[in-house]
């Protein structure tokens, strides 16, 4: 979607929120810790300001986030005029089923994806923030809202999950400082991180086993591809919510600088995640297919007209092109 809005400062964002009420907060499809932490964290902040809000998502909220999503008041009056905000949503396409109804109604977007083109009337974008929850934390401070333990649970979860537990290259000193501030509010960070990173369901492990079995290597073992087929979902009983973080697997292999994960969607087509190491730009790969994201982590989609084989082929074509640009030379498939 083309840009139509303007980019605003955090101060203007705070002013905007102060001047409005009855907020509808949109999160992105296949919700992760950061979009939910941002949405429900913001709802708790607005509550402290005496304002009403409700968080919505096109998809079901994964169970592992229930511990903080249930803490936020959901009290917007949906019969009255709503102020629509999007959090951690880089593109209206990522609103899923909510896109049609709300794409052109977003008054404010708070985001950290550099690929955000400014679809909202006003956008606060901090591309240097590892997680959007960092922006929400700073917003709370600017609004003079005292961050309590419940907000800290939501925001810490978002920051930790978007940084792979403070390990990804997006993690900054500021990320750690905000994380430390949140821990001081009395949250159990070890327990949050255990649930988010250590614990896997048995069906997830079963699916990983199948995906690893079918993993492919290309371009002199510098690119690894896994495909999660409908058959794997059906055989194991996994849903998308069981697969968070699975995209880290291909890139975790020694020598791999481009990891591609294709998930076959129920309605056909593929949801694709690309993870890279320098010098390859993940968002450059995904942009070629109409997607976007961050330099090390990006996503795109391919439609139902693609068979699994064709979808992999299509992605490899773009990986090859971007690798050739990155290395200024020809990349051959081996
Ligand atoms: Mn995020």
Coordinates of C-alpha atoms in Angstrom, one line a residue, residues 10-292:
X10 CA 7.1 10.1 20.0
X11 CA 6.0 13.4 21.6
X12 CA 3.3 13.9 19.0
X13 CA 2.3 10.3 19.5
X14 CA 1.8 10.9 23.2
X15 CA -0.2 14.1 22.4
X16 CA -2.4 12.2 19.9
X17 CA -3.2 9.5 22.6
X18 CA -3.9 12.2 25.2
X19 CA -6.4 13.9 23.0
X20 CA -8.4 10.8 22.0
X21 CA -10.4 8.0 23.6
X22 CA -12.2 4.8 22.8
X23 CA -9.3 3.1 21.1
X24 CA -9.4 0.0 18.9
X25 CA -5.9 -1.5 18.8
X26 CA -5.0 -3.7 15.8
X27 CA -2.3 -6.4 16.0
X28 CA -0.8 -8.3 13.1
X29 CA -2.0 -11.7 11.9
X30 CA -0.3 -14.8 13.3
X31 CA 0.3 -12.7 16.4
X32 CA 3.7 -12.8 18.1
X33 CA 4.9 -11.7 21.5
X34 CA 5.8 -8.2 20.2
X35 CA 2.5 -7.3 18.5
X36 CA 0.5 -8.6 21.5
X37 CA 2.9 -7.1 24.1
X38 CA 2.6 -3.8 22.3
X39 CA -1.2 -4.0 22.0
X40 CA -2.1 -5.2 25.5
X41 CA 0.7 -3.1 27.0
X42 CA -0.7 0.0 25.4
X43 CA -4.2 -1.0 26.5
X44 CA -2.9 -1.1 30.1
X45 CA -1.2 2.3 29.7
X46 CA -4.4 3.8 28.2
X47 CA -6.4 2.4 31.1
X48 CA -4.1 4.3 33.6
X49 CA -4.9 7.4 31.6
X50 CA -8.6 6.7 32.2
X51 CA -9.2 5.8 28.6
X52 CA -11.0 2.9 27.1
X53 CA -9.5 0.4 24.6
X54 CA -9.9 -3.0 23.1
X55 CA -7.2 -5.1 21.3
X56 CA -8.1 -7.2 18.3
X57 CA -6.4 -9.6 16.0
X58 CA -7.5 -11.5 12.9
X59 CA -6.1 -14.8 14.3
X60 CA -6.5 -16.5 17.6
X61 CA -4.2 -15.5 20.4
X62 CA -1.7 -18.3 21.2
X63 CA -2.2 -19.8 24.7
X64 CA 1.3 -18.9 25.8
X65 CA 0.5 -15.2 25.8
X66 CA -2.7 -15.6 27.8
X67 CA -0.9 -14.7 31.0
X68 CA -0.6 -11.0 30.1
X69 CA -3.4 -10.6 27.5
X70 CA -5.9 -11.4 30.2
X71 CA -4.6 -8.6 32.4
X72 CA -5.6 -5.8 30.1
X73 CA -9.0 -4.2 30.3
X74 CA -11.0 -4.7 27.1
X75 CA -13.5 -2.0 27.4
X76 CA -13.8 0.1 24.3
X77 CA -17.4 0.9 23.3
X78 CA -17.6 -0.7 19.9
X79 CA -20.9 1.0 19.1
X80 CA -19.3 4.5 19.3
X81 CA -16.7 6.1 17.1
X82 CA -13.4 4.4 17.6
X83 CA -9.8 5.7 17.3
X84 CA -8.0 2.9 15.4
X85 CA -4.4 2.3 16.2
X86 CA -2.1 -0.4 14.7
X87 CA 0.9 -1.7 16.6
X88 CA 3.9 -3.6 15.1
X89 CA 2.0 -3.8 11.8
X90 CA 4.3 -3.0 8.9
X91 CA 1.7 -3.2 6.2
X92 CA -2.1 -3.4 6.0
X93 CA -1.8 -6.8 4.4
X94 CA -0.6 -8.1 7.8
X95 CA -4.0 -7.2 9.3
X96 CA -5.3 -10.5 7.8
X97 CA -9.1 -10.6 7.8
X98 CA -9.2 -7.2 9.5
X99 CA -7.6 -5.5 6.4
X100 CA -10.8 -4.9 4.5
X101 CA -12.6 -3.3 7.3
X102 CA -9.7 -1.2 8.8
X103 CA -7.0 -0.7 6.2
X104 CA -7.9 2.9 5.5
X105 CA -9.1 3.7 9.0
X106 CA -5.9 3.5 10.9
X107 CA -5.3 6.9 12.5
X108 CA -2.1 6.0 14.3
X109 CA 0.5 3.3 13.7
X110 CA 3.3 2.6 16.2
X111 CA 6.0 0.4 14.6
X112 CA 9.6 -0.5 14.3
X113 CA 9.7 -2.1 10.8
X114 CA 11.8 0.0 8.5
X115 CA 9.6 -1.3 5.6
X116 CA 6.6 0.5 7.0
X117 CA 5.5 2.8 4.2
X118 CA 3.2 5.0 6.3
X119 CA -0.3 3.6 5.5
X120 CA -1.7 5.2 8.7
X121 CA -2.7 8.8 8.9
X122 CA 0.1 9.3 11.3
X123 CA 3.0 6.8 12.0
X124 CA 5.6 6.7 14.8
X125 CA 8.4 4.6 13.4
X126 CA 11.6 3.8 15.3
X127 CA 13.6 1.5 13.1
X128 CA 16.4 1.2 15.6
X129 CA 14.1 -0.4 18.2
X130 CA 14.7 -4.1 18.4
X131 CA 11.1 -4.6 19.4
X132 CA 8.0 -2.4 19.1
X133 CA 7.5 -2.9 22.9
X134 CA 10.6 -0.7 23.4
X135 CA 8.6 2.1 21.7
X136 CA 5.6 1.4 23.9
X137 CA 7.7 1.5 27.0
X138 CA 9.2 4.9 26.1
X139 CA 5.7 6.1 25.3
X140 CA 4.5 5.2 28.8
X141 CA 7.4 7.2 30.3
X142 CA 6.7 10.2 28.1
X143 CA 3.0 10.0 29.1
X144 CA 4.0 10.0 32.7
X145 CA 2.4 6.6 33.3
X146 CA 4.0 4.5 36.0
X147 CA 4.8 1.1 34.4
X148 CA 3.5 -1.6 36.7
X149 CA 4.3 -5.3 36.9
X150 CA 1.4 -6.3 34.6
X151 CA 2.6 -3.9 31.9
X152 CA 6.1 -5.1 32.4
X153 CA 5.0 -8.7 31.8
X154 CA 3.6 -7.7 28.4
X155 CA 6.5 -5.4 27.3
X156 CA 9.2 -7.8 28.5
X157 CA 7.6 -10.7 26.6
X158 CA 7.5 -8.6 23.4
X159 CA 11.1 -7.5 23.7
X160 CA 12.4 -10.9 24.6
X161 CA 10.6 -12.7 21.9
X162 CA 11.5 -10.2 19.1
X163 CA 15.2 -10.4 20.0
X164 CA 15.3 -14.2 20.4
X165 CA 15.9 -13.8 24.1
X166 CA 18.3 -10.7 23.7
X167 CA 20.5 -12.6 21.2
X168 CA 19.6 -11.3 17.7
X169 CA 21.7 -8.5 16.1
X170 CA 18.8 -6.1 16.6
X171 CA 19.5 -6.2 20.3
X172 CA 21.1 -2.9 21.6
X173 CA 22.3 -1.6 24.9
X174 CA 19.0 0.2 25.1
X175 CA 17.1 -3.1 24.7
X176 CA 19.0 -4.5 27.7
X177 CA 18.4 -1.3 29.7
X178 CA 14.7 -1.4 29.1
X179 CA 14.7 -5.2 29.8
X180 CA 16.5 -4.4 33.1
X181 CA 14.0 -1.7 34.1
X182 CA 11.2 -4.1 33.5
X183 CA 12.8 -6.9 35.5
X184 CA 13.1 -4.4 38.4
X185 CA 9.3 -4.1 38.4
X186 CA 9.2 -7.6 39.8
X187 CA 8.5 -9.9 36.9
X188 CA 10.0 -13.4 36.7
X189 CA 12.1 -13.1 33.5
X190 CA 13.5 -16.6 33.9
X191 CA 10.1 -18.1 33.9
X192 CA 8.9 -15.9 30.9
X193 CA 12.0 -17.0 28.9
X194 CA 11.6 -20.6 29.9
X195 CA 8.0 -20.6 28.6
X196 CA 9.0 -18.6 25.4
X197 CA 12.2 -20.4 24.5
X198 CA 12.9 -23.6 26.4
X199 CA 9.5 -25.3 26.3
X200 CA 8.3 -27.0 23.1
X201 CA 5.3 -29.1 22.7
X202 CA 5.8 -32.7 21.8
X203 CA 3.9 -32.2 18.5
X204 CA 6.2 -29.3 17.7
X205 CA 9.3 -31.5 18.1
X206 CA 7.6 -34.2 16.0
X207 CA 7.0 -31.6 13.2
X208 CA 10.6 -30.3 13.5
X209 CA 11.9 -33.8 13.0
X210 CA 9.9 -34.1 9.7
X211 CA 11.0 -30.7 8.6
X212 CA 14.7 -31.4 9.3
X213 CA 14.4 -34.7 7.4
X214 CA 13.3 -32.8 4.3
X215 CA 15.7 -29.8 4.7
X216 CA 17.4 -28.7 1.5
X217 CA 20.8 -27.0 1.1
X218 CA 21.7 -24.7 -1.8
X219 CA 24.4 -22.4 -3.1
X220 CA 27.3 -24.2 -1.6
X221 CA 25.5 -24.9 1.7
X222 CA 25.1 -21.2 2.3
X223 CA 21.3 -21.4 2.0
X224 CA 19.1 -23.8 3.9
X225 CA 15.4 -24.3 3.2
X226 CA 12.7 -26.0 5.2
X227 CA 9.1 -26.5 4.1
X228 CA 6.3 -27.1 6.5
X229 CA 3.7 -28.8 4.4
X230 CA 0.0 -29.3 5.2
X231 CA 0.7 -32.9 5.5
X232 CA 3.1 -32.2 8.4
X233 CA 0.6 -30.0 10.1
X234 CA -2.1 -32.7 9.7
X235 CA 0.1 -35.6 10.8
X236 CA 1.3 -33.8 13.9
X237 CA -1.7 -31.8 14.8
X238 CA 0.4 -28.6 14.9
X239 CA -1.1 -25.2 14.3
X240 CA 0.8 -22.1 13.3
X241 CA 0.8 -20.9 16.9
X242 CA 2.9 -24.1 17.7
X243 CA 5.6 -23.0 15.3
X244 CA 6.8 -19.7 16.6
X245 CA 10.6 -19.4 16.2
X246 CA 10.9 -22.3 13.8
X247 CA 12.4 -19.9 11.3
X248 CA 15.6 -19.8 13.4
X249 CA 16.4 -23.5 12.6
X250 CA 17.8 -23.1 9.0
X251 CA 20.0 -20.2 9.9
X252 CA 21.3 -21.9 13.0
X253 CA 23.4 -24.3 10.9
X254 CA 27.1 -23.6 10.6
X255 CA 27.9 -21.9 7.3
X256 CA 24.3 -21.0 6.4
X257 CA 23.8 -17.3 5.8
X258 CA 20.3 -17.5 4.3
X259 CA 17.6 -19.5 6.0
X260 CA 14.2 -19.8 4.3
X261 CA 11.2 -21.3 5.9
X262 CA 8.0 -21.9 3.9
X263 CA 4.8 -22.7 5.7
X264 CA 2.0 -24.0 3.5
X265 CA -1.2 -22.2 4.4
X266 CA -4.5 -23.9 4.9
X267 CA -6.1 -22.0 2.1
X268 CA -3.2 -22.8 -0.2
X269 CA -0.1 -20.8 -1.0
X270 CA 2.8 -20.2 1.4
X271 CA 3.9 -17.9 4.2
X272 CA 7.6 -17.4 3.9
X273 CA 10.2 -16.3 6.4
X274 CA 13.7 -15.4 5.5
X275 CA 16.5 -15.0 8.1
X276 CA 20.0 -13.9 7.1
X277 CA 23.5 -13.1 8.3
X278 CA 25.7 -10.4 6.8
X279 CA 26.1 -9.4 4.1
X280 CA 22.8 -10.6 2.8
X281 CA 19.7 -8.4 3.4
X282 CA 16.6 -10.5 4.2
X283 CA 14.2 -7.7 3.4
X284 CA 15.8 -7.2 -0.1
X285 CA 14.9 -10.9 -0.8
X286 CA 11.4 -10.6 0.4
X287 CA 10.8 -7.2 -1.3
X288 CA 11.3 -8.9 -4.6
X289 CA 8.2 -11.0 -3.9
X290 CA 6.1 -8.2 -2.5
X291 CA 7.0 -8.6 1.2
X292 CA 9.3 -6.8 3.5

